[in-house]
């Protein structure tokens, strides 16, 4: 059985991506949640299970194979199961989906730094920095292009739920947490993501976590 090690569901955006990727595979897996930055964190992350990732989550163990980094987990599971679970069949759509996924993986540092993930909170709207506004604008532009060109088959960016939605799911939660205003088409997409049964499961579990990281409990 697969074993997935993740961080706090309230705060860990990359863990959410890895977890959704494994859920999308349809394969059974053991889930281990490790509270981030508690008294045992440094010791735990130096253990054998964490060593390959340098102490970062998520980490997927598949027998003796170890895969870390959410995008790598997506690709491993797509190879192991069926690429169609993760990527559009159409070549042009798949190229765009891969590009969007790669951009999400490597970009938007200002949004990440200034609007940390916390699915248990919704803060009042505040003035965002110009770099964050630019990144939000870019994300909305990408969403609009994907929905307009490829979204006719369902409510997700390329119609059916897939890798690109997995990568942007934590962005959706950030937009909600920080009350970031979006146009109607984006609000509809966000509702589709948030109402997905797996997202409901994740957010519900986050409410029951006993751990609090004060850094993520502040709006600015």
CSV table of C-alpha atoms in Angstrom, one decimal:
chain,number,residue,atom,x,y,z
A,1,UNK,CA,0.0,0.0,0.0
A,2,UNK,CA,1.1,3.6,-0.7
A,3,UNK,CA,2.1,5.7,2.3
A,4,UNK,CA,1.7,9.4,2.2
A,5,UNK,CA,3.3,11.7,4.9
A,6,UNK,CA,1.7,15.1,5.0
A,7,UNK,CA,1.8,18.2,7.3
A,8,UNK,CA,-1.0,20.0,9.0
A,9,UNK,CA,-4.2,20.1,6.9
A,10,UNK,CA,-4.9,23.6,8.1
A,11,UNK,CA,-1.7,25.1,6.7
A,12,UNK,CA,0.2,22.8,4.3
A,13,UNK,CA,-0.6,23.7,0.7
A,14,UNK,CA,1.9,21.3,-0.8
A,15,UNK,CA,0.5,18.5,1.4
A,16,UNK,CA,-3.0,19.2,0.0
A,17,UNK,CA,-1.6,18.9,-3.5
A,18,UNK,CA,0.1,15.6,-2.7
A,19,UNK,CA,-3.0,14.2,-0.9
A,20,UNK,CA,-5.3,15.2,-3.8
A,21,UNK,CA,-3.0,13.6,-6.2
A,22,UNK,CA,-3.1,10.3,-4.3
A,23,UNK,CA,-6.9,10.5,-4.0
A,24,UNK,CA,-7.1,11.0,-7.8
A,25,UNK,CA,-5.1,7.8,-8.4
A,26,UNK,CA,-7.9,5.7,-6.9
A,27,UNK,CA,-5.2,3.6,-5.1
A,28,UNK,CA,-5.5,2.7,-1.4
A,29,UNK,CA,-3.0,4.5,0.8
A,30,UNK,CA,-2.0,5.0,4.4
A,31,UNK,CA,-2.0,8.7,5.5
A,32,UNK,CA,0.3,10.0,8.2
A,33,UNK,CA,-0.2,13.6,9.3
A,34,UNK,CA,2.9,15.1,11.0
A,35,UNK,CA,2.4,18.4,12.9
A,36,UNK,CA,4.7,21.0,11.4
A,37,UNK,CA,7.2,22.8,13.5
A,38,UNK,CA,6.3,21.2,16.8
A,39,UNK,CA,8.9,20.3,19.4
A,40,UNK,CA,9.7,17.0,17.6
A,41,UNK,CA,9.8,18.4,14.1
A,42,UNK,CA,13.5,18.8,13.7
A,43,UNK,CA,14.2,15.4,15.1
A,44,UNK,CA,11.4,13.8,13.1
A,45,UNK,CA,12.5,15.3,9.8
A,46,UNK,CA,16.0,13.8,10.2
A,47,UNK,CA,14.6,10.3,10.4
A,48,UNK,CA,14.7,7.8,7.7
A,49,UNK,CA,11.2,8.4,6.3
A,50,UNK,CA,12.0,12.1,5.8
A,51,UNK,CA,15.6,11.9,4.8
A,52,UNK,CA,15.1,11.7,1.1
A,53,UNK,CA,13.1,14.9,1.0
A,54,UNK,CA,15.3,16.9,3.2
A,55,UNK,CA,12.6,17.1,5.9
A,56,UNK,CA,9.9,18.4,3.6
A,57,UNK,CA,6.3,17.2,3.1
A,58,UNK,CA,4.5,15.6,1.3
A,59,UNK,CA,6.5,12.4,0.9
A,60,UNK,CA,5.0,9.4,-0.9
A,61,UNK,CA,6.4,5.9,-0.2
A,62,UNK,CA,5.5,3.2,-2.8
A,63,UNK,CA,7.1,0.1,-1.4
A,64,UNK,CA,10.9,1.0,-1.6
A,65,UNK,CA,10.3,3.9,-4.0
A,66,UNK,CA,10.2,7.3,-2.4
A,67,UNK,CA,8.7,10.4,-4.2
A,68,UNK,CA,8.7,13.8,-2.7
A,69,UNK,CA,7.4,17.1,-4.2
A,70,UNK,CA,3.8,17.4,-5.2
A,71,UNK,CA,4.3,17.6,-8.9
A,72,UNK,CA,6.6,14.6,-8.9
A,73,UNK,CA,3.9,12.7,-6.9
A,74,UNK,CA,1.4,13.6,-9.6
A,75,UNK,CA,3.6,12.3,-12.4
A,76,UNK,CA,4.5,9.1,-10.5
A,77,UNK,CA,0.9,8.3,-10.0
A,78,UNK,CA,-0.1,9.2,-13.5
A,79,UNK,CA,2.6,6.8,-14.8
A,80,UNK,CA,1.4,4.1,-12.3
A,81,UNK,CA,-2.3,4.4,-13.0
A,82,UNK,CA,-3.6,6.3,-16.0
A,83,UNK,CA,-2.4,9.6,-17.4
A,84,UNK,CA,-6.0,10.5,-18.3
A,85,UNK,CA,-6.8,10.7,-14.6
A,86,UNK,CA,-4.5,13.7,-14.5
A,87,UNK,CA,-4.1,15.3,-17.9
A,88,UNK,CA,-6.4,16.2,-20.8
A,89,UNK,CA,-6.5,13.9,-23.8
A,90,UNK,CA,-6.2,16.7,-26.3
A,91,UNK,CA,-2.6,17.5,-27.1
A,92,UNK,CA,-3.0,21.3,-27.1
A,93,UNK,CA,-5.1,21.2,-23.9
A,94,UNK,CA,-2.5,18.9,-22.2
A,95,UNK,CA,0.3,21.3,-23.2
A,96,UNK,CA,-1.5,24.2,-21.7
A,97,UNK,CA,-2.4,22.2,-18.5
A,98,UNK,CA,1.2,21.2,-18.1
A,99,UNK,CA,2.4,24.8,-18.6
A,100,UNK,CA,-0.1,26.1,-16.0
A,101,UNK,CA,0.9,23.4,-13.6
A,102,UNK,CA,4.6,24.1,-14.0
A,103,UNK,CA,4.0,27.8,-13.5
A,104,UNK,CA,2.0,27.2,-10.4
A,105,UNK,CA,4.8,25.0,-9.1
A,106,UNK,CA,7.5,27.5,-9.6
A,107,UNK,CA,5.9,30.9,-9.3
A,108,UNK,CA,3.7,33.2,-7.2
A,109,UNK,CA,6.1,33.6,-4.4
A,110,UNK,CA,4.6,36.9,-3.2
A,111,UNK,CA,1.1,35.3,-2.9
A,112,UNK,CA,2.6,32.4,-1.0
A,113,UNK,CA,4.6,34.6,1.4
A,114,UNK,CA,2.0,37.2,2.1
A,115,UNK,CA,-1.1,35.0,2.0
A,116,UNK,CA,-0.2,31.8,3.8
A,117,UNK,CA,-2.7,28.9,3.6
A,118,UNK,CA,-5.1,28.6,6.5
A,119,UNK,CA,-8.3,26.7,5.6
A,120,UNK,CA,-9.8,27.4,9.1
A,121,UNK,CA,-9.8,31.2,8.7
A,122,UNK,CA,-11.4,33.9,6.6
A,123,UNK,CA,-9.9,37.3,7.2
A,124,UNK,CA,-11.6,40.6,6.1
A,125,UNK,CA,-10.4,41.9,2.8
A,126,UNK,CA,-7.3,44.1,2.9
A,127,UNK,CA,-5.2,46.0,0.5
A,128,UNK,CA,-2.8,43.6,-1.2
A,129,UNK,CA,0.7,44.5,-2.2
A,130,UNK,CA,1.3,45.3,-5.9
A,131,UNK,CA,3.3,42.1,-6.5
A,132,UNK,CA,0.5,40.0,-5.0
A,133,UNK,CA,-2.1,41.9,-7.1
A,134,UNK,CA,-0.1,41.2,-10.2
A,135,UNK,CA,0.1,37.5,-9.3
A,136,UNK,CA,-3.6,37.2,-8.6
A,137,UNK,CA,-4.3,38.9,-12.0
A,138,UNK,CA,-2.0,36.4,-13.7
A,139,UNK,CA,-3.7,33.5,-12.1
A,140,UNK,CA,-7.2,34.8,-13.0
A,141,UNK,CA,-6.0,35.3,-16.6
A,142,UNK,CA,-4.8,31.7,-16.8
A,143,UNK,CA,-8.1,30.4,-15.3
A,144,UNK,CA,-10.1,32.4,-17.8
A,145,UNK,CA,-8.1,31.1,-20.8
A,146,UNK,CA,-8.4,27.5,-19.7
A,147,UNK,CA,-12.1,27.7,-19.0
A,148,UNK,CA,-12.8,29.5,-22.2
A,149,UNK,CA,-10.8,27.2,-24.4
A,150,UNK,CA,-11.1,23.8,-22.7
A,151,UNK,CA,-13.7,24.0,-19.9
A,152,UNK,CA,-16.9,23.0,-21.7
A,153,UNK,CA,-16.8,19.4,-20.4
A,154,UNK,CA,-17.3,20.3,-16.7
A,155,UNK,CA,-16.8,22.9,-14.0
A,156,UNK,CA,-13.0,22.6,-13.7
A,157,UNK,CA,-10.3,24.4,-15.6
A,158,UNK,CA,-10.1,21.8,-18.4
A,159,UNK,CA,-13.6,20.4,-17.8
A,160,UNK,CA,-12.8,17.4,-15.7
A,161,UNK,CA,-10.9,17.5,-12.4
A,162,UNK,CA,-7.2,16.9,-13.0
A,163,UNK,CA,-3.6,17.8,-12.2
A,164,UNK,CA,-4.0,21.5,-12.9
A,165,UNK,CA,-6.9,21.7,-10.4
A,166,UNK,CA,-4.9,19.8,-7.9
A,167,UNK,CA,-2.1,22.4,-8.2
A,168,UNK,CA,-4.4,25.4,-7.9
A,169,UNK,CA,-6.7,24.1,-5.2
A,170,UNK,CA,-4.6,25.7,-2.4
A,171,UNK,CA,-4.8,29.0,-4.3
A,172,UNK,CA,-8.6,28.7,-4.2
A,173,UNK,CA,-8.4,28.4,-0.4
A,174,UNK,CA,-6.1,31.4,-0.2
A,175,UNK,CA,-8.5,33.5,-2.2
A,176,UNK,CA,-11.2,32.6,0.3
A,177,UNK,CA,-9.1,33.0,3.4
A,178,UNK,CA,-8.0,36.5,2.4
A,179,UNK,CA,-11.4,37.6,0.9
A,180,UNK,CA,-9.8,38.3,-2.4
A,181,UNK,CA,-12.4,39.5,-4.9
A,182,UNK,CA,-12.7,37.5,-8.1
A,183,UNK,CA,-14.9,37.8,-11.2
A,184,UNK,CA,-18.0,35.5,-11.5
A,185,UNK,CA,-16.4,32.9,-13.7
A,186,UNK,CA,-13.6,32.5,-11.1
A,187,UNK,CA,-16.1,32.4,-8.2
A,188,UNK,CA,-17.9,29.5,-10.0
A,189,UNK,CA,-14.7,27.6,-10.5
A,190,UNK,CA,-13.7,28.2,-6.8
A,191,UNK,CA,-17.1,26.9,-5.7
A,192,UNK,CA,-16.6,23.7,-7.8
A,193,UNK,CA,-13.2,23.1,-6.2
A,194,UNK,CA,-14.4,23.8,-2.6
A,195,UNK,CA,-17.5,21.6,-3.0
A,196,UNK,CA,-15.5,18.7,-4.3
A,197,UNK,CA,-15.9,15.8,-1.8
A,198,UNK,CA,-12.1,15.5,-1.3
A,199,UNK,CA,-11.8,19.2,-0.5
A,200,UNK,CA,-14.7,18.9,1.9
A,201,UNK,CA,-13.0,16.0,3.5
A,202,UNK,CA,-9.7,17.8,3.8
A,203,UNK,CA,-11.2,21.1,5.2
A,204,UNK,CA,-13.4,19.2,7.6
A,205,UNK,CA,-10.4,17.3,9.0
A,206,UNK,CA,-8.5,20.5,9.3
A,207,UNK,CA,-11.1,21.9,11.7
A,208,UNK,CA,-10.4,19.0,14.1
A,209,UNK,CA,-6.6,19.4,14.2
A,210,UNK,CA,-5.4,20.5,17.6
A,211,UNK,CA,-2.2,22.3,16.4
A,212,UNK,CA,-1.9,26.0,15.9
A,213,UNK,CA,0.9,27.8,14.2
A,214,UNK,CA,0.6,31.5,15.1
A,215,UNK,CA,2.4,32.7,12.0
A,216,UNK,CA,-0.5,31.5,9.9
A,217,UNK,CA,-3.2,32.9,12.2
A,218,UNK,CA,-2.5,36.5,11.3
A,219,UNK,CA,-3.9,38.3,8.2
A,220,UNK,CA,-0.8,40.3,7.5
